mmCIF file of C-alpha atoms in Angstrom:
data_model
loop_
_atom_site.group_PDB
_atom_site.id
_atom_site.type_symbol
_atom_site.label_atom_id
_atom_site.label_comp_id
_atom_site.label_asym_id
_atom_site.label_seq_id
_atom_site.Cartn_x
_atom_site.Cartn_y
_atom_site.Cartn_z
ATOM 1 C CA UNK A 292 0.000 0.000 0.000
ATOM 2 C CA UNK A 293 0.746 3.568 -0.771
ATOM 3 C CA UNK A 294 0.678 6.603 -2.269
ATOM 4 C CA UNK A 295 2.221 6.886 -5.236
ATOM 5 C CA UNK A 296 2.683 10.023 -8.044
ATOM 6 C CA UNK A 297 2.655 9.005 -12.154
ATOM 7 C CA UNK A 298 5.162 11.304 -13.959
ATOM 8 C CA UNK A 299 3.801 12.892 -17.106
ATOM 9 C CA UNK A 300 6.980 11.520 -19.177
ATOM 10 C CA UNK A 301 8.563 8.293 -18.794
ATOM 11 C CA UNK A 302 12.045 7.812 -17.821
ATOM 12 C CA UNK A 303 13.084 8.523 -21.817
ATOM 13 C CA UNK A 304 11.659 12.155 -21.761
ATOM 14 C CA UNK A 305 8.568 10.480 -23.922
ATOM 15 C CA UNK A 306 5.096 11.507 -22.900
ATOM 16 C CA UNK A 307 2.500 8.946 -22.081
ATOM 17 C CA UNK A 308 0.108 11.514 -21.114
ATOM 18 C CA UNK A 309 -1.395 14.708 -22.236
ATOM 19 C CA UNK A 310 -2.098 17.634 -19.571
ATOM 20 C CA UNK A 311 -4.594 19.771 -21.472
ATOM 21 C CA UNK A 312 -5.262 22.205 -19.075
ATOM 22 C CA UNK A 313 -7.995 20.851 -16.590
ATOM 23 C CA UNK A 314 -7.546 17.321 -18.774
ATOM 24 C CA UNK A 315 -5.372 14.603 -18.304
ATOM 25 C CA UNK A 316 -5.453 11.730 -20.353
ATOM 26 C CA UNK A 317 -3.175 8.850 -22.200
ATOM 27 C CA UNK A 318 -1.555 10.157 -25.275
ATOM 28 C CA UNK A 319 -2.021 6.798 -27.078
ATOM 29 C CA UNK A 320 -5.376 5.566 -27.708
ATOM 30 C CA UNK A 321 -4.113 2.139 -27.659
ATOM 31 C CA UNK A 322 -2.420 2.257 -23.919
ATOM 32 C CA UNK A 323 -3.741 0.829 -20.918
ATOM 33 C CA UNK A 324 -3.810 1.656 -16.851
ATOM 34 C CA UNK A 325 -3.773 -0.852 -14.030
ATOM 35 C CA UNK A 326 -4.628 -0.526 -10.505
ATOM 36 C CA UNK A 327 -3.558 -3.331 -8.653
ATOM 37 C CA UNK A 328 -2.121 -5.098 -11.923
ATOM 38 C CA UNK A 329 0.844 -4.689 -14.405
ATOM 39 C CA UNK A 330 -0.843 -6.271 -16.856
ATOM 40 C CA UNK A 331 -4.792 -4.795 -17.758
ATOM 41 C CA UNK A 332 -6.806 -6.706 -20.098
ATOM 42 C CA UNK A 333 -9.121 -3.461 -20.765
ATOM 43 C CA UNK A 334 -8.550 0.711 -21.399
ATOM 44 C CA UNK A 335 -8.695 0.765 -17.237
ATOM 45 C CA UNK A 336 -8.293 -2.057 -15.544
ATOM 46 C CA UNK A 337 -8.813 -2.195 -10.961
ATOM 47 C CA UNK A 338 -8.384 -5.242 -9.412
ATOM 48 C CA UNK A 339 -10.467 -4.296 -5.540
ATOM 49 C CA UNK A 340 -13.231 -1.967 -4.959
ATOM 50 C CA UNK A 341 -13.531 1.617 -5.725
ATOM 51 C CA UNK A 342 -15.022 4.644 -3.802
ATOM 52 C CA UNK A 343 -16.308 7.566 -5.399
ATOM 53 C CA UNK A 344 -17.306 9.970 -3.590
ATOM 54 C CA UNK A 345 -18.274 7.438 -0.333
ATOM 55 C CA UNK A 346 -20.397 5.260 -3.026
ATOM 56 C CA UNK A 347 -18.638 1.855 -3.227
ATOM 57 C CA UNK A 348 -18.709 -0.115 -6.442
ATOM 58 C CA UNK A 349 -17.247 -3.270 -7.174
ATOM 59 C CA UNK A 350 -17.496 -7.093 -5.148
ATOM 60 C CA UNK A 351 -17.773 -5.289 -1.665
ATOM 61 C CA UNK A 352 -16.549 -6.519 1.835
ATOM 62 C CA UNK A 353 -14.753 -9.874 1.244
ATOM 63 C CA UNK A 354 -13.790 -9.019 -2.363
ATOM 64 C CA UNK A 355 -15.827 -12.541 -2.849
ATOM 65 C CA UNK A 356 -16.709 -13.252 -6.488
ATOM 66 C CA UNK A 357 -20.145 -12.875 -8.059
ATOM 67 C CA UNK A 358 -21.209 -10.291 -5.041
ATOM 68 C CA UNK A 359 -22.054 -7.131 -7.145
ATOM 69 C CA UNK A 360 -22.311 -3.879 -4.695
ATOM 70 C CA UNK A 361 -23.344 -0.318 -5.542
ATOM 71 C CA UNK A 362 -23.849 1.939 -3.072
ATOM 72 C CA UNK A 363 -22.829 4.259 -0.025
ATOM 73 C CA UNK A 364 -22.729 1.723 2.783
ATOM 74 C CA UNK A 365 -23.187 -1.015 0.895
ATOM 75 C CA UNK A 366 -22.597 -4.850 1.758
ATOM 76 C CA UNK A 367 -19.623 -3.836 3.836
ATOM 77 C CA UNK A 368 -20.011 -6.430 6.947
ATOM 78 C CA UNK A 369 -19.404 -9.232 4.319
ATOM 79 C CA UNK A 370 -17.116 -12.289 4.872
ATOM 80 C CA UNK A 371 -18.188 -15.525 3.275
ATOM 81 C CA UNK A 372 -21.092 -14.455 1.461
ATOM 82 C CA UNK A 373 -21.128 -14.897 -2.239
ATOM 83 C CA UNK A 374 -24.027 -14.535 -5.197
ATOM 84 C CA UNK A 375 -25.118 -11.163 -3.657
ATOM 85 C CA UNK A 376 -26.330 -7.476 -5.084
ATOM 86 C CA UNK A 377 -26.193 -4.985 -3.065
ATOM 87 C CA UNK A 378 -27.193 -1.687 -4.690
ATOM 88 C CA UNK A 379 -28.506 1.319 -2.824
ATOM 89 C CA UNK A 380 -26.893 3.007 0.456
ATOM 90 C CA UNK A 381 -26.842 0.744 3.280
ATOM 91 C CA UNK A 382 -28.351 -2.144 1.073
ATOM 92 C CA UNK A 383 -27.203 -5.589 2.639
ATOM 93 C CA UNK A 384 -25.460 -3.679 4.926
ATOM 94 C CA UNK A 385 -24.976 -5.970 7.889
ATOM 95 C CA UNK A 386 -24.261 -8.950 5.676
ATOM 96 C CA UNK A 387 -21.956 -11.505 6.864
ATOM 97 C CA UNK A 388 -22.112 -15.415 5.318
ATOM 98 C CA UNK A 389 -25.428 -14.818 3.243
ATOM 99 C CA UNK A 390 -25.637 -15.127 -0.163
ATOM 100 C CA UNK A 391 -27.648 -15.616 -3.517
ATOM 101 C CA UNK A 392 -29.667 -12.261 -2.058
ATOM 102 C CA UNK A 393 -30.989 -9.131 -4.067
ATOM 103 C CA UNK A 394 -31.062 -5.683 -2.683
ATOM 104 C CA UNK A 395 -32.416 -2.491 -4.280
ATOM 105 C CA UNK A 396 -32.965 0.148 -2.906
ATOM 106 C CA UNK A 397 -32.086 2.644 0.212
ATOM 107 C CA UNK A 398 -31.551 0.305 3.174
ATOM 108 C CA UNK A 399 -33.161 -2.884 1.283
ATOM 109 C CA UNK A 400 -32.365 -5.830 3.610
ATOM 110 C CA UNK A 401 -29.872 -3.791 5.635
ATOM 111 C CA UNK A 402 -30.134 -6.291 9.167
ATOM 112 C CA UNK A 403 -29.659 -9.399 6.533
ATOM 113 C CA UNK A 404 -26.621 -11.417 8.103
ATOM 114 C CA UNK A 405 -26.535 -14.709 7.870
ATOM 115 C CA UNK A 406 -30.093 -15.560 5.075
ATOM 116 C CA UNK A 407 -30.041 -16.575 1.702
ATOM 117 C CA UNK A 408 -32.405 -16.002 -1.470
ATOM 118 C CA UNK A 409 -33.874 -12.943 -0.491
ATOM 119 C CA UNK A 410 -35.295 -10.225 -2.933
ATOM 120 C CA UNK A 411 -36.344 -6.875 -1.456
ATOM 121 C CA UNK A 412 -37.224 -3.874 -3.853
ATOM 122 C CA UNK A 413 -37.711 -0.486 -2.537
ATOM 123 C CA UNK A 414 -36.544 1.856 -0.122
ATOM 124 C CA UNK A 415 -36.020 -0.225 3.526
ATOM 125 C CA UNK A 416 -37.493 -3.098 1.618
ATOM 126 C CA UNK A 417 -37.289 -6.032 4.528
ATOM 127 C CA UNK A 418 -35.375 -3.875 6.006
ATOM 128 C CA UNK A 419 -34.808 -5.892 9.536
ATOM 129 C CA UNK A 420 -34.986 -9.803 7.719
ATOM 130 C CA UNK A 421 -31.760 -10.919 9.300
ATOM 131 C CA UNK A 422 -32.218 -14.536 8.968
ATOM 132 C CA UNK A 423 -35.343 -15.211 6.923
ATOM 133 C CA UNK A 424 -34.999 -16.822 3.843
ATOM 134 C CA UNK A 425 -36.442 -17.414 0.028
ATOM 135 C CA UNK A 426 -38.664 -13.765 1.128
ATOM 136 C CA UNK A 427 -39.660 -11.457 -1.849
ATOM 137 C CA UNK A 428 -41.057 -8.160 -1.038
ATOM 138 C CA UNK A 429 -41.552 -5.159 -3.396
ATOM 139 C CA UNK A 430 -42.522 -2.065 -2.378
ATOM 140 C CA UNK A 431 -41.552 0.955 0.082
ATOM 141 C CA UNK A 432 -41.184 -0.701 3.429
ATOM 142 C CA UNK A 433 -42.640 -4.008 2.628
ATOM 143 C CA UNK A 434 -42.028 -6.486 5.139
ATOM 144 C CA UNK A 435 -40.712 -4.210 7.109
ATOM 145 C CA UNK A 436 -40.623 -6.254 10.732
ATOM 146 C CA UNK A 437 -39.991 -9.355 8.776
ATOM 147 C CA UNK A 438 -36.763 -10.750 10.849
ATOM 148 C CA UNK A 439 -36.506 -14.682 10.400
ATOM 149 C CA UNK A 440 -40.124 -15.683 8.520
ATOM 150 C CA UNK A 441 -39.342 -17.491 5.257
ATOM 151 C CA UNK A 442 -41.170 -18.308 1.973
ATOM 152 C CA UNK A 443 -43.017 -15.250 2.338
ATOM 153 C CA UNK A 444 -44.060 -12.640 -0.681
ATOM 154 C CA UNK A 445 -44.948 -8.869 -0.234
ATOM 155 C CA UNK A 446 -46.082 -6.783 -3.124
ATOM 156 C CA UNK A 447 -46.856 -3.001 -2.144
ATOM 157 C CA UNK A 448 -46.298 -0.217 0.194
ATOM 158 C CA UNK A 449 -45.860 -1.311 3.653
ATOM 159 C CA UNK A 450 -47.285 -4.605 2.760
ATOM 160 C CA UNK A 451 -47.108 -7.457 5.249
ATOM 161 C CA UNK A 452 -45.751 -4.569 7.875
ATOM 162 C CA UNK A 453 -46.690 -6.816 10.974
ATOM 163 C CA UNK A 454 -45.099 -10.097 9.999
ATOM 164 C CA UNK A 455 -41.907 -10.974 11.878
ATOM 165 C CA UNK A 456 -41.557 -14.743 12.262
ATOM 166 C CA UNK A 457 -44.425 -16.188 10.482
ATOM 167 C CA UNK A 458 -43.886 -18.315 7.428
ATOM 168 C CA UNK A 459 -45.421 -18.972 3.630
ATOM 169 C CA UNK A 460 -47.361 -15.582 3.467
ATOM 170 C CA UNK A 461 -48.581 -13.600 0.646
ATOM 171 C CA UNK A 462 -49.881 -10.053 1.000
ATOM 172 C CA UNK A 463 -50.898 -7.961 -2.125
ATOM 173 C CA UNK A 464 -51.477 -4.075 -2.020
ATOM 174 C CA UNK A 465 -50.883 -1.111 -0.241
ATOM 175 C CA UNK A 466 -51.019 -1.556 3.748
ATOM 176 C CA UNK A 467 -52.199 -5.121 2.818
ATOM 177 C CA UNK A 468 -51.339 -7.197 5.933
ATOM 178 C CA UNK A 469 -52.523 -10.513 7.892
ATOM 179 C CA UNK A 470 -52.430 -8.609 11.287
ATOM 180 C CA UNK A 471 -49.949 -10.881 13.283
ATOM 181 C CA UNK A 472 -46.531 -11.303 13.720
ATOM 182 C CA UNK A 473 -46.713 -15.153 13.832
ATOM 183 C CA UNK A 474 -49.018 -16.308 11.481
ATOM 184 C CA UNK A 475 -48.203 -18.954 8.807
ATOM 185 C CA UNK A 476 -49.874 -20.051 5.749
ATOM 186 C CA UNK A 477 -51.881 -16.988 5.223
ATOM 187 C CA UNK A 478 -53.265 -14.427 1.942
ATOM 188 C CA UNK A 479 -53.951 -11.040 2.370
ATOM 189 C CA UNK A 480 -54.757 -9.073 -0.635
ATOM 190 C CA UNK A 481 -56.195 -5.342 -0.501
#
């Protein structure tokens, strides 16, 4: 690690980049930069995670293959867990060994730690599911109490808002809800 300063010639007085002003870029077309590796395979080529401006994008915490993470906050608790997008601030957050889980959205399945195949859409979408699994909920706040229910669907606003442990539920609308936090094998659609 390091910081380190390019020079705008190489050691034989020969330019490999142009300073135009507020502009900086290669002089050939053809030349490639590496971060991380002396030999890039594309026009820029980093081998870990970027930040720009505090948004993370790359594999996340655990620089694990086929994790995908987008966001300020992002899937940075993340050791073993593999398969998972993260993209939103704070989405997957808390995420330690889960994986095959899909997060969109502001604070989508932020308490997830340990669960696998989740979906949650929307801004705090499942938002406290830490260990529930195979859960899809779409919508603003769906399933928002959810914490270790399983097989459970949410489509709306707020929809199944009650639900914490209960399992194989289905709730369809706006506020749509089965009005426990227990309850298994239910519908609820309105």
């Amino acid at each position: 690690g390091g910081t380190y300063s390019v020079p705008l010639t190489s050691l034989g007085g020969t330019s490999l980049w142009t300073d135009a002003g507020a502009d900086t870029y290669l002089t050939s077309l053809t030349d490639q930069v590496g971060i991380g590796t002396t030999t890039p395979s594309a026009m820029l080529e980093v081998t870990d995670d970027i930040l720009v401006n505090s948004i993370i994008i790359g594999k996340g915490a655990g620089n694990l293959n086929g994790n995908v993470v987008f966001g300020e906050g992002a899937f940075v608790a993340n050791s073993t867990g593999t398969n998972n997008t993260a993209i939103g601030n704070a989405a997957l957050q808390q995420n330690t060994d889960g994986g095959s889980n899909v997060a969109l959205g502001f604070g989508a399945l932020g308490a997830n730690t340990t669960a696998n195949g989740n979906v949650g859409l929307g801004r705090a979408a499942m938002p406290n599911t830490s260990s529930g699994f195979h859960n899809v909920g779409v919508g603003d706040q769906v399933m928002f109490n959810n914490s270790t229910g399983f097989y459970n669907v949410a489509i709306g606003k707020t929809a199944m808002l009650t639900n914490a442990t209960g399992n194989r539920i289905t709730t369809i609308g706006v506020n749509s809800d089965v009005g426990s936090g227990n309850l298994s094998n239910a519908t609820a659609i309105g």
